[in-house]
Coordinates of C-alpha atoms in Angstrom, one line a residue:
X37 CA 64.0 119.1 94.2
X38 CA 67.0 116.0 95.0
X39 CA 69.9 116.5 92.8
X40 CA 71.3 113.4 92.1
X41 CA 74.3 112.3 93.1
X42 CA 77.2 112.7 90.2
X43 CA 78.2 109.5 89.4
X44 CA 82.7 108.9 89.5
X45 CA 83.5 108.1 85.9
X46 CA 86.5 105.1 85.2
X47 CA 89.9 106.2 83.1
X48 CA 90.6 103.4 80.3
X49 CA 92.5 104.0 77.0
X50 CA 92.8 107.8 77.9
X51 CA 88.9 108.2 78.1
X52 CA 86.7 108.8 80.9
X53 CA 83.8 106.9 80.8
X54 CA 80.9 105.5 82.7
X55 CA 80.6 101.9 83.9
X56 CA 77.9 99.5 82.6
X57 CA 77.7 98.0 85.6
X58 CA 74.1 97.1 88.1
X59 CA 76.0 97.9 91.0
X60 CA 77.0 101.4 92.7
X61 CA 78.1 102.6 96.0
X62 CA 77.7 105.9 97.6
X63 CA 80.4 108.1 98.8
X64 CA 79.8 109.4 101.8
X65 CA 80.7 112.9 103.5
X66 CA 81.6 111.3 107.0
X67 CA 81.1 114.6 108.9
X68 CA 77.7 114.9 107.6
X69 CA 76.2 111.5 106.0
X70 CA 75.7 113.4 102.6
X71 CA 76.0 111.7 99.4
X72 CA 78.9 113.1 97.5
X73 CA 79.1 110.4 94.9
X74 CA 78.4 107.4 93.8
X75 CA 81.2 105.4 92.8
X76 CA 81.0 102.1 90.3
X77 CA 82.0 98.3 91.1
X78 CA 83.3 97.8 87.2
X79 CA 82.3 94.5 85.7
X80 CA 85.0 92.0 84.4
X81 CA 85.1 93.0 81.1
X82 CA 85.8 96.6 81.8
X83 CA 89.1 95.2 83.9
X84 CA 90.0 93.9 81.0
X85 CA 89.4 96.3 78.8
X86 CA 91.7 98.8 80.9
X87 CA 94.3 96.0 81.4
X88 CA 94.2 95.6 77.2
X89 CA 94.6 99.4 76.9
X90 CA 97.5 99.5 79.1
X91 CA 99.1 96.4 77.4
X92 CA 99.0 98.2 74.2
X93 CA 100.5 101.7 75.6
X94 CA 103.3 99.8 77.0
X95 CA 104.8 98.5 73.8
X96 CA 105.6 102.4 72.7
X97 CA 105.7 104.0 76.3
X98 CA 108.2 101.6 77.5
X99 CA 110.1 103.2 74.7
X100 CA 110.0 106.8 75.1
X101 CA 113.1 108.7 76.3
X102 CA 113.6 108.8 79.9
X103 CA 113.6 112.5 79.8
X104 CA 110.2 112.7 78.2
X105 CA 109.1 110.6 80.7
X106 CA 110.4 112.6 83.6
X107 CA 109.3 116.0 82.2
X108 CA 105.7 115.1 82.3
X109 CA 106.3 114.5 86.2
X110 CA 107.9 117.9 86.4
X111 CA 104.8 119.3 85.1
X112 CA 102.2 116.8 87.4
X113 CA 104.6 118.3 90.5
X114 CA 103.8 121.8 89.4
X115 CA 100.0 121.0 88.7
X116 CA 99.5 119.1 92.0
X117 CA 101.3 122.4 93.7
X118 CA 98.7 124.8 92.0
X119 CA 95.4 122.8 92.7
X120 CA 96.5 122.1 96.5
X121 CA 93.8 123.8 97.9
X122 CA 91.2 122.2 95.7
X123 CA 92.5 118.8 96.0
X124 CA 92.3 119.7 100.1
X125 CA 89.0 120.2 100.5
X126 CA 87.9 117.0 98.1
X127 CA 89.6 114.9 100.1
X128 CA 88.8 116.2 103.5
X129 CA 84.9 116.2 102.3
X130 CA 85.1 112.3 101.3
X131 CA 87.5 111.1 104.0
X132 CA 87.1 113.7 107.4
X133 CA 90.8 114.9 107.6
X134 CA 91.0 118.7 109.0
X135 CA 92.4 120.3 105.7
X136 CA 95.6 120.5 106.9
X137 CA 95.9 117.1 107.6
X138 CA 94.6 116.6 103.8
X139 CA 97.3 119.3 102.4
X140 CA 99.6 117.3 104.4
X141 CA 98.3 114.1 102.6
X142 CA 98.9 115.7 99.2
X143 CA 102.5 116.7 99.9
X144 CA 103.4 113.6 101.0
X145 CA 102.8 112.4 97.9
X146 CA 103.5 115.1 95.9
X147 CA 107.4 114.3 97.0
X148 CA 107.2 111.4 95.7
X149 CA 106.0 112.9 92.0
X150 CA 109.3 115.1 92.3
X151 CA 111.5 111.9 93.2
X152 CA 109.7 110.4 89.7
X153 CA 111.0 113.4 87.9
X154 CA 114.9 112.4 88.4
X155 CA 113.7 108.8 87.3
X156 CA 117.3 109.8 84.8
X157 CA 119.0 109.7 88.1
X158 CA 117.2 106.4 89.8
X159 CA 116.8 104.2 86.9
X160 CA 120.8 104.0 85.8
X161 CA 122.9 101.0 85.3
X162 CA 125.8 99.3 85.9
X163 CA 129.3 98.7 83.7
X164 CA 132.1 97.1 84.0
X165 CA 134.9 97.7 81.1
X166 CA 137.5 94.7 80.0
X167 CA 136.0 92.2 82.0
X168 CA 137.8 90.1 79.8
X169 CA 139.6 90.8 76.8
X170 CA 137.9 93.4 74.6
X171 CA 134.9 92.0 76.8
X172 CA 132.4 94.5 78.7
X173 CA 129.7 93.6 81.2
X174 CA 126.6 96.2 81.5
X175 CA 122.6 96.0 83.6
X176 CA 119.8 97.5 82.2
X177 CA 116.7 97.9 84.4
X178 CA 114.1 97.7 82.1
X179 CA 110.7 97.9 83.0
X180 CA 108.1 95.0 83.7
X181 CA 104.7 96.0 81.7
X182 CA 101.6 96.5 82.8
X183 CA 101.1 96.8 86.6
X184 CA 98.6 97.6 89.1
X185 CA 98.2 99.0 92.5
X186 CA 95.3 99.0 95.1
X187 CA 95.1 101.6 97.8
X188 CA 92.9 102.5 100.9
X189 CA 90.7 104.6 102.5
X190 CA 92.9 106.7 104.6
X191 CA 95.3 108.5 102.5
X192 CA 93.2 108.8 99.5
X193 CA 96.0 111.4 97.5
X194 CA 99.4 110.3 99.2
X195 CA 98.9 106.4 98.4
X196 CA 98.3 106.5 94.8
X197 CA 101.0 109.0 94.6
X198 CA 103.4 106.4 96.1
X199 CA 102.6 104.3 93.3
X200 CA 101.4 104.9 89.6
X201 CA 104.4 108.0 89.5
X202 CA 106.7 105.7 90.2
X203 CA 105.5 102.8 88.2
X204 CA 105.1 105.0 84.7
X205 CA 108.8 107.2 85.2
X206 CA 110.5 103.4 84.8
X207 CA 108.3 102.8 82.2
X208 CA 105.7 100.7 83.0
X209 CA 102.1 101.4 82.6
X210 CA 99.7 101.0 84.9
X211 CA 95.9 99.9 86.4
X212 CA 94.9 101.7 89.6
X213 CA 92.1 100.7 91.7
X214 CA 91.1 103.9 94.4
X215 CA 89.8 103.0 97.7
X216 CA 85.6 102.7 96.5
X217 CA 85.1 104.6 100.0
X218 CA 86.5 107.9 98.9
X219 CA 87.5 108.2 95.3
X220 CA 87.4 111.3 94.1
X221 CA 90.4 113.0 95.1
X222 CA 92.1 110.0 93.9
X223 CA 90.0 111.1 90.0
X224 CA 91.3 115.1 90.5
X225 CA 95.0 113.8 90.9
X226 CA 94.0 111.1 87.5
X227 CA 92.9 114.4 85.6
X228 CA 95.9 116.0 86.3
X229 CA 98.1 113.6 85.6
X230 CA 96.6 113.4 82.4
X231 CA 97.2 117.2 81.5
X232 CA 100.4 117.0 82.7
X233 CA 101.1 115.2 79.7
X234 CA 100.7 111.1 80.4
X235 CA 99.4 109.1 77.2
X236 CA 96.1 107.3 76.4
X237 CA 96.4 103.7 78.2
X238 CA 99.6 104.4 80.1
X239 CA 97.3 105.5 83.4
X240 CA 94.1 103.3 83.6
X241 CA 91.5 103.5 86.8
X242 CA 88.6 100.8 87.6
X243 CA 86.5 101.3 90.9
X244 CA 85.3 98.6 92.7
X245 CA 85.7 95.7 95.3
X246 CA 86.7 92.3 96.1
X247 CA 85.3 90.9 92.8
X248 CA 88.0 93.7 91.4
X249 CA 90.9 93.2 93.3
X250 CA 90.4 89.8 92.2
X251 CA 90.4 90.3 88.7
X252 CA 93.6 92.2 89.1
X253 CA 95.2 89.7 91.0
X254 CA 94.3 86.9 88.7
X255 CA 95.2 88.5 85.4
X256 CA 97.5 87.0 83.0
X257 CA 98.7 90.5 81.4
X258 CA 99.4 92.4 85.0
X259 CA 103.2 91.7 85.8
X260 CA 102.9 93.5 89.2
X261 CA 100.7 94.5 91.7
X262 CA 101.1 96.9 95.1
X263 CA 98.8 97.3 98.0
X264 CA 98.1 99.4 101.1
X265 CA 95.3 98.5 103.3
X266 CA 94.6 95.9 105.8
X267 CA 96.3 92.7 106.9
X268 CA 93.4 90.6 106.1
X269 CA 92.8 92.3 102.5
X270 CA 96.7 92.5 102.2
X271 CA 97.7 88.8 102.7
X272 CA 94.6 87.8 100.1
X273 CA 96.5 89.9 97.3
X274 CA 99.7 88.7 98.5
X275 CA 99.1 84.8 98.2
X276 CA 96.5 85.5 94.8
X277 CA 98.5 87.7 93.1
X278 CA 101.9 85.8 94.0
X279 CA 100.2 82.3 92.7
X280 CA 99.3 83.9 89.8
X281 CA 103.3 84.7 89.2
X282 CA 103.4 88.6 89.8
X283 CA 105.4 90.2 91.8
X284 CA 103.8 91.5 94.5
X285 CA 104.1 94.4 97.4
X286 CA 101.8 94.9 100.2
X287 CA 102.0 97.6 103.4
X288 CA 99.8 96.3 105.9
X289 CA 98.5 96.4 109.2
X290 CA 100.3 97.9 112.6
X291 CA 100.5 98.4 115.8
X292 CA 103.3 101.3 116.3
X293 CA 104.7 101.4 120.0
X294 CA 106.5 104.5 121.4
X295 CA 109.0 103.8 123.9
X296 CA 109.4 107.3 126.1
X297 CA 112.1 107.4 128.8
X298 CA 112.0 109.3 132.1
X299 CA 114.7 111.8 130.3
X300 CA 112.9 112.9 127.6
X301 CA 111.7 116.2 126.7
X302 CA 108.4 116.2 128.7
X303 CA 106.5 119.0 127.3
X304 CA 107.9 117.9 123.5
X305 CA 107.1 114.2 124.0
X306 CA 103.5 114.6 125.2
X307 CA 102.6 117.1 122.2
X308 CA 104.6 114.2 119.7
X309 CA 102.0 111.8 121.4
X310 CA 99.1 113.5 121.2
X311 CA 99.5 114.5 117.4
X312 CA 100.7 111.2 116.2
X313 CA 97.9 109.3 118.3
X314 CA 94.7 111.5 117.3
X315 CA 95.8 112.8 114.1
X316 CA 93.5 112.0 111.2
X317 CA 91.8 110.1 114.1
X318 CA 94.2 107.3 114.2
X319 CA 93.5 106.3 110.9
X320 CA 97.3 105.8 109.8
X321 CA 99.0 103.0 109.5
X322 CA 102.2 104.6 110.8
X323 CA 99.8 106.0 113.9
X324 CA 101.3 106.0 117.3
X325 CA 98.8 103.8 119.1
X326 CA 100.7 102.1 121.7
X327 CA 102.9 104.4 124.3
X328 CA 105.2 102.3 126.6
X329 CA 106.1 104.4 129.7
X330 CA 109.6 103.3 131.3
X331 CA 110.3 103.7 135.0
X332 CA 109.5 107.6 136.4
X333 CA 107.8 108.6 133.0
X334 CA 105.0 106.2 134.3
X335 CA 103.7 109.3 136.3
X336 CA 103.1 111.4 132.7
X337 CA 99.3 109.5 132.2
X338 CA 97.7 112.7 133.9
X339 CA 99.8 115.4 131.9
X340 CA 99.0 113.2 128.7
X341 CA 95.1 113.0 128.9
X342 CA 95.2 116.5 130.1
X343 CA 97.0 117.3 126.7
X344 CA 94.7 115.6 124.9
X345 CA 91.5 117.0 126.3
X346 CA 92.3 120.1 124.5
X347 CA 92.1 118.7 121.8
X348 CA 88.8 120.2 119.3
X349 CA 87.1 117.6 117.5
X350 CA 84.6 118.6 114.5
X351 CA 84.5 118.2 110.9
X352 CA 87.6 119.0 109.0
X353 CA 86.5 122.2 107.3
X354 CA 85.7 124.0 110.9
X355 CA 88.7 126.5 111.6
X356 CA 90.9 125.1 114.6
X357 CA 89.6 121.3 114.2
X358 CA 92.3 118.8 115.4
X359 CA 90.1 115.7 115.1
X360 CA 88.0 114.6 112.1
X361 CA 85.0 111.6 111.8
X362 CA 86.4 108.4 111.1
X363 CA 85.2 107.2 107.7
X364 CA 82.0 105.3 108.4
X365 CA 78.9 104.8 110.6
X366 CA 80.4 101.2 110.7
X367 CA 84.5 102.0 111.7
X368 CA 83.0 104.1 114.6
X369 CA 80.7 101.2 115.9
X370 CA 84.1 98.8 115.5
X371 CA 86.3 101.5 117.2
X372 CA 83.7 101.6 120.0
X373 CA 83.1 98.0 120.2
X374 CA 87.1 97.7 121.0
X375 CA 86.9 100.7 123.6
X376 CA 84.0 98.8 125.6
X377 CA 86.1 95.4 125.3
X378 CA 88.6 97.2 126.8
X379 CA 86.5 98.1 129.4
X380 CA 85.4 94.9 129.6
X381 CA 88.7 93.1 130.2
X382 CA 90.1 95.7 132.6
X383 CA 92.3 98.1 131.0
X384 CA 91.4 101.7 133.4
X385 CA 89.6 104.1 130.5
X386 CA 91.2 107.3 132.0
X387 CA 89.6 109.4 128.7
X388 CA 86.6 108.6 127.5
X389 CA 86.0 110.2 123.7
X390 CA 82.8 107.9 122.9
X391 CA 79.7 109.7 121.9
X392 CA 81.2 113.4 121.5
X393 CA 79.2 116.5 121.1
X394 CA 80.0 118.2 117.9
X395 CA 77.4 120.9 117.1
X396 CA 76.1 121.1 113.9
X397 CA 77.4 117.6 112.7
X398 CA 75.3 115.9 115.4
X399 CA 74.8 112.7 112.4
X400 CA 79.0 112.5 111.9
X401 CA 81.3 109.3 112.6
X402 CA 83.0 111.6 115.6
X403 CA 85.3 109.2 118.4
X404 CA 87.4 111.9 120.3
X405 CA 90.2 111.1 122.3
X406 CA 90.4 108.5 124.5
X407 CA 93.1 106.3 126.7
X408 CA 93.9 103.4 128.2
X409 CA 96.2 102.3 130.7
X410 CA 97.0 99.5 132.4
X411 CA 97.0 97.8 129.4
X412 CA 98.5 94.5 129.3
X413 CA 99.2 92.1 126.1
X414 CA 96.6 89.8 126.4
X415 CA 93.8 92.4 125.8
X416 CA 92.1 93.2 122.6
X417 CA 92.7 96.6 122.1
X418 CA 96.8 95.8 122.4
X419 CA 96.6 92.7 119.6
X420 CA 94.2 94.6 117.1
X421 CA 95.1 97.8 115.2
X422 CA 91.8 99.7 116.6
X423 CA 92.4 102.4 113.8
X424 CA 91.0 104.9 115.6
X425 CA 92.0 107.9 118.4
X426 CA 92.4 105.4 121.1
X427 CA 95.8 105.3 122.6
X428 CA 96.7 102.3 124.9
X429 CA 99.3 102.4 127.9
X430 CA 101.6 99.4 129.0
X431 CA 104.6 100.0 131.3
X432 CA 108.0 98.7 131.4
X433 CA 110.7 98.5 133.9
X434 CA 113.7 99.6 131.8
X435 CA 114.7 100.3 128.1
X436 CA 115.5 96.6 128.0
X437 CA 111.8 95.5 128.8
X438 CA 110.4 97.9 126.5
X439 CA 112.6 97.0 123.5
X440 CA 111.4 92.8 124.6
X441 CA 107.5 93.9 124.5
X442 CA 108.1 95.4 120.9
X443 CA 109.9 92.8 119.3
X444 CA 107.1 90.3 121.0
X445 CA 104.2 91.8 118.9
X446 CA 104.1 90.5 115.2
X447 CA 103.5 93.5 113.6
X448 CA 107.0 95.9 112.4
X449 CA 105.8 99.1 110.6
X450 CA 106.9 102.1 112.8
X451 CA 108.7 102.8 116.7
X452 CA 109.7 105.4 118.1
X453 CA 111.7 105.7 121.4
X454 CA 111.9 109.4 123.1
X455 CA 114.8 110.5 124.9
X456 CA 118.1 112.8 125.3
X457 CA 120.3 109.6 125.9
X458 CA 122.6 109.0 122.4
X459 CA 123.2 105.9 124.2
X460 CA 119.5 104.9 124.6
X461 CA 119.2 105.9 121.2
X462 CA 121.3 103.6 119.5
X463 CA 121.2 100.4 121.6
X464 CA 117.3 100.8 120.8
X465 CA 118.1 101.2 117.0
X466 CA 120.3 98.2 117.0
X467 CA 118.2 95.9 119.2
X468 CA 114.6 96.5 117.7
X469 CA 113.3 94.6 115.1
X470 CA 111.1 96.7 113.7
X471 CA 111.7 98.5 110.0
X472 CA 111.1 101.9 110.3
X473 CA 112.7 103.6 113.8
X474 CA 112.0 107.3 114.9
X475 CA 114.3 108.6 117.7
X476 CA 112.4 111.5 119.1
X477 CA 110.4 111.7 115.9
X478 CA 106.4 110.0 116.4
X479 CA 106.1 108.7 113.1
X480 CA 109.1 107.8 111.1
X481 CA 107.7 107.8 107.5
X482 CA 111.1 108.2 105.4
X483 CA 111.2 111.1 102.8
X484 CA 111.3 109.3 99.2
X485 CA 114.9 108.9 99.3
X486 CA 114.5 106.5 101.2
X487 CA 112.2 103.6 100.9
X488 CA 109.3 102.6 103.0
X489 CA 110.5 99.8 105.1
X490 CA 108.1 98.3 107.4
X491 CA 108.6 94.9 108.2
X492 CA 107.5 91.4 109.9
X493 CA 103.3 91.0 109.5
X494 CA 103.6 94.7 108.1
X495 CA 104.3 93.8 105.1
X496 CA 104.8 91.1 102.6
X497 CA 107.4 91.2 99.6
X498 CA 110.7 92.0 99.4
X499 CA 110.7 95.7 98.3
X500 CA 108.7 98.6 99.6
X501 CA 106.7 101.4 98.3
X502 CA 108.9 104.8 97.1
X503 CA 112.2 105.4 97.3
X504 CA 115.1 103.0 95.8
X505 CA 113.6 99.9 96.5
X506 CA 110.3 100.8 94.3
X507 CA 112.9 101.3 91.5
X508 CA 114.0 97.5 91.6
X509 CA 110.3 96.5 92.2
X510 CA 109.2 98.1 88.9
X511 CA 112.1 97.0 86.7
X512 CA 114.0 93.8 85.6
X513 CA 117.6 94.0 85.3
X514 CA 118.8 92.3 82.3
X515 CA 122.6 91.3 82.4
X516 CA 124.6 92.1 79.0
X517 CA 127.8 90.4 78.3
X518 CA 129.5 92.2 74.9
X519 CA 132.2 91.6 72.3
X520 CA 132.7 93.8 69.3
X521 CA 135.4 92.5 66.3
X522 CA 136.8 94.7 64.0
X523 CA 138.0 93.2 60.6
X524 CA 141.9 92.9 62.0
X525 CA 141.1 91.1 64.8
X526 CA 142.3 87.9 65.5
X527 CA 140.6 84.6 66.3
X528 CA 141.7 83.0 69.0
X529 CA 140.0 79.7 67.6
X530 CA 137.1 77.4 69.1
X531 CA 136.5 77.9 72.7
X532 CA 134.7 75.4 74.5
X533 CA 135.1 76.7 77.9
X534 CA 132.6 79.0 80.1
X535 CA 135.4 81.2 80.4
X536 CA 136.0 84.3 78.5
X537 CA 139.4 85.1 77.3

């Protein structure tokens, strides 16, 4: 007998409920090809029905002490703590990760729920006393309304954390659209949230697709919108969402070089490599996918693929697995379209991870390993984010060349450069122009003190994702100008100056 499938419920005016909608979509285990779910594309009316609700929550939410609001994000920290395990092996079933990798997921955005709880400390302010005579000028950062955010595929927990957290501690409330590929870890973390203690209509969810995104972009009562996916998708919210008047955010596309240095820690270099290249098989935005080898350390290709061969690749849940599936039957075919056009336009394939053998999950989206080199920048798989385990290889002559190749490729998310040279270090630092550097760190994703700060075709908007910046982007700052009189004052007559006095 075929159990079917259970069908992912949306969130709207603190309810779950089922979408009246024709059109579903399976989730898929992309180890196995089960069915895990089947997730809705919600009609129009039920995007505005969740928008409506959210409107409505605002007008007392926006109200409610900062402290309350920060307490309930003390509890979601604690809650998100306890079900780590669970909320693990959801999202490594739906999305591949090894459950490390998907515990790693969860932290990341579980910081970012703690930085929310000192929302007293973030959200503050500024005075100035006597700017004038019995005159004082104060900011308020109030916050915006109802806002939304749109997230991908391949950090189904850590994205959505980066956002709605962040977006309800300033006092917004807020319409969040999962990735329709693997949803329901996204739904555990909603359920939480909402026994941590957030109100009916302040947290919203609709599942769907372009026809949603859309509707999100387009409406009237939405104030703000973030995104984190693709360039493509990301440049379509951007210009909608923008024309429509919003304020907009979008973390996009990459292609993340690594700059290594013949004095750099061998043995640590090559093991920073081979994690931040094959890790959650190169399905991070922040991946290391491009290595640039400068003078002598053009000799490590060898020592790399034999690093890299050792790596086990299998479905997440098997004990000791490095590398997962990627998340569909069709991102494999694309990621091994782009390895045979490498072939193809003579880049030397000196690891082959096509077609693995992976017992028992003989039907899963496996690529292992593989690397180029000899790659140069007129080939596909240098200009397109492959988003996959396939690291390419160019070569430089000095630091100098190296820093010229990165600053000649559009895209600004993440560098890194390797070496033991402070020197090397900060003349790299300075002279790339790329937002987020790592100096002998792989992939320099900034704790939430810090904000997110990729830049160039990265990302579009002013103001990342987390951190301070995310502060700004949810709020308005209003400007107060005050005078109090007490009966004894004394006039000082008509004034028809600007100035005060």
């Amino acid at each position: 007998m075929t159990v079917a499938a259970p069908r992912i419920r949306m969130l709207i005016d603190g309810q779950f409920i089922e979408s009246a909608t024709s059109h579903w979509q399976d989730v898929i285990n992309p180890a196995t090809q089960d069915v895990l779910a089947k997730v809705p594309f919600a009609t129009t009316g039920e995007v505005d029905a969740a928008v409506a609700a959210a409107k409505e929550a605002f007008k007392t939410w926006r109200k409610t002490p900062i402290g309350t609001r920060a307490r309930i994000f003390l509890k979601y920290q604690q809650l998100i703590r306890e079900h780590m395990s669970e909320l693990a092996h959801i999202l490594t079933a739906e999305q591949g990760k090894t459950l490390p990798d998907a515990e790693g997921d969860v932290f990341r955005g579980l910081e970012v729920v703690e930085h929310a709880a000192a929302i007293g400390n973030l959200q503050l302010g500024e005075l100035a006393n006597n700017v004038a005579n019995g005159v004082d000028t104060y900011t308020i950062m109030q916050p915006l309304g109802v806002c939304a955010g749109i997230t991908p595929f391949n950090f189904p927990a850590m994205i959505p954390l980066w956002m709605f957290p962040m977006a309800i501690a300033t006092g917004n409330t807020f319409i969040l659209k999962p990735s329709e590929q693997d949803p329901m870890v996204t739904m555990r973390l909603v359920e939480l949230a909402l026994e941590a203690g957030i109100p009916k209509g302040v947290l919203n969810v609709v599942h769907g697709g372009e026809e949603v995104v859309n509707a999100i972009c387009d409406h009237p009562d939405i104030k703000a919108v973030s995104f984190v996916g693709s360039t493509r998708v990301g440049t379509h919210v951007y210009n909608r969402a923008s024309l429509a008047g919003k304020r907009v955010q979008c973390m996009m596309g990459a292609k993340n070089h690594a700059v290594v240095l013949p004095d750099a820690n061998k043995e640590q270099t090559l093991n920073a490599m081979v994690g931040a290249a094959f890790g959650a098989a190169g399905q991070r935005c922040m991946a290391a996918s491009t290595l640039v080898l400068v003078g002598e350390a053009r000799n490590w290709v060898q020592d790399l693929v034999a690093k890299a061969q050792t790596l086990k690749v299998s479905a997440g849940t098997v004990a000791g697995t490095d590398v997962g599936p990627v998340i569909s039957c069709s991102a494999r075919e694309r990621v091994e379209g782009l390895i045979a056009s490498g072939v193809e336009q003579g880049a030397k394939l000196v690891l082959d991870g096509r077609k693995p053998q992976v017992d028992g999950f003989e039907k899963g989206n496996f690529v292992g390993p593989t690397i180029f080199a000899g790659v140069t920048p007129d080939m596909r798989i240098y200009q397109e984010e492959i988003f996959g385990p396939v690291l390419v290889i160019l070569e430089a002559e000095t630091l100098e060349d190296a820093i010229a190749m990165v600053n000649s490729n559009p895209n600004g998310n993440g560098t890194a450069l390797f070496t033991q040279s402070g020197a090397a270090a900060r003349k790299f630092q300075e002279d790339i122009d790329v937002g987020q550097v790592g100096i002998n760190v792989p992939i320099p994703v900034p704790v939430p003190l810090f904000s997110f700060t990729g830049s160039r075709a990265s990302k579009l908007g002013d103001l990342g994702p987390y951190g301070k910046q995310v502060v700004l982007f949810y709020t308005q700052t209003k400007t107060v100008t005050a005078r109090w009189f007490d009966d004894e004052t004394l006039s000082h007559g008509v004034n028809t100056t600007i100035s005060l006095k």
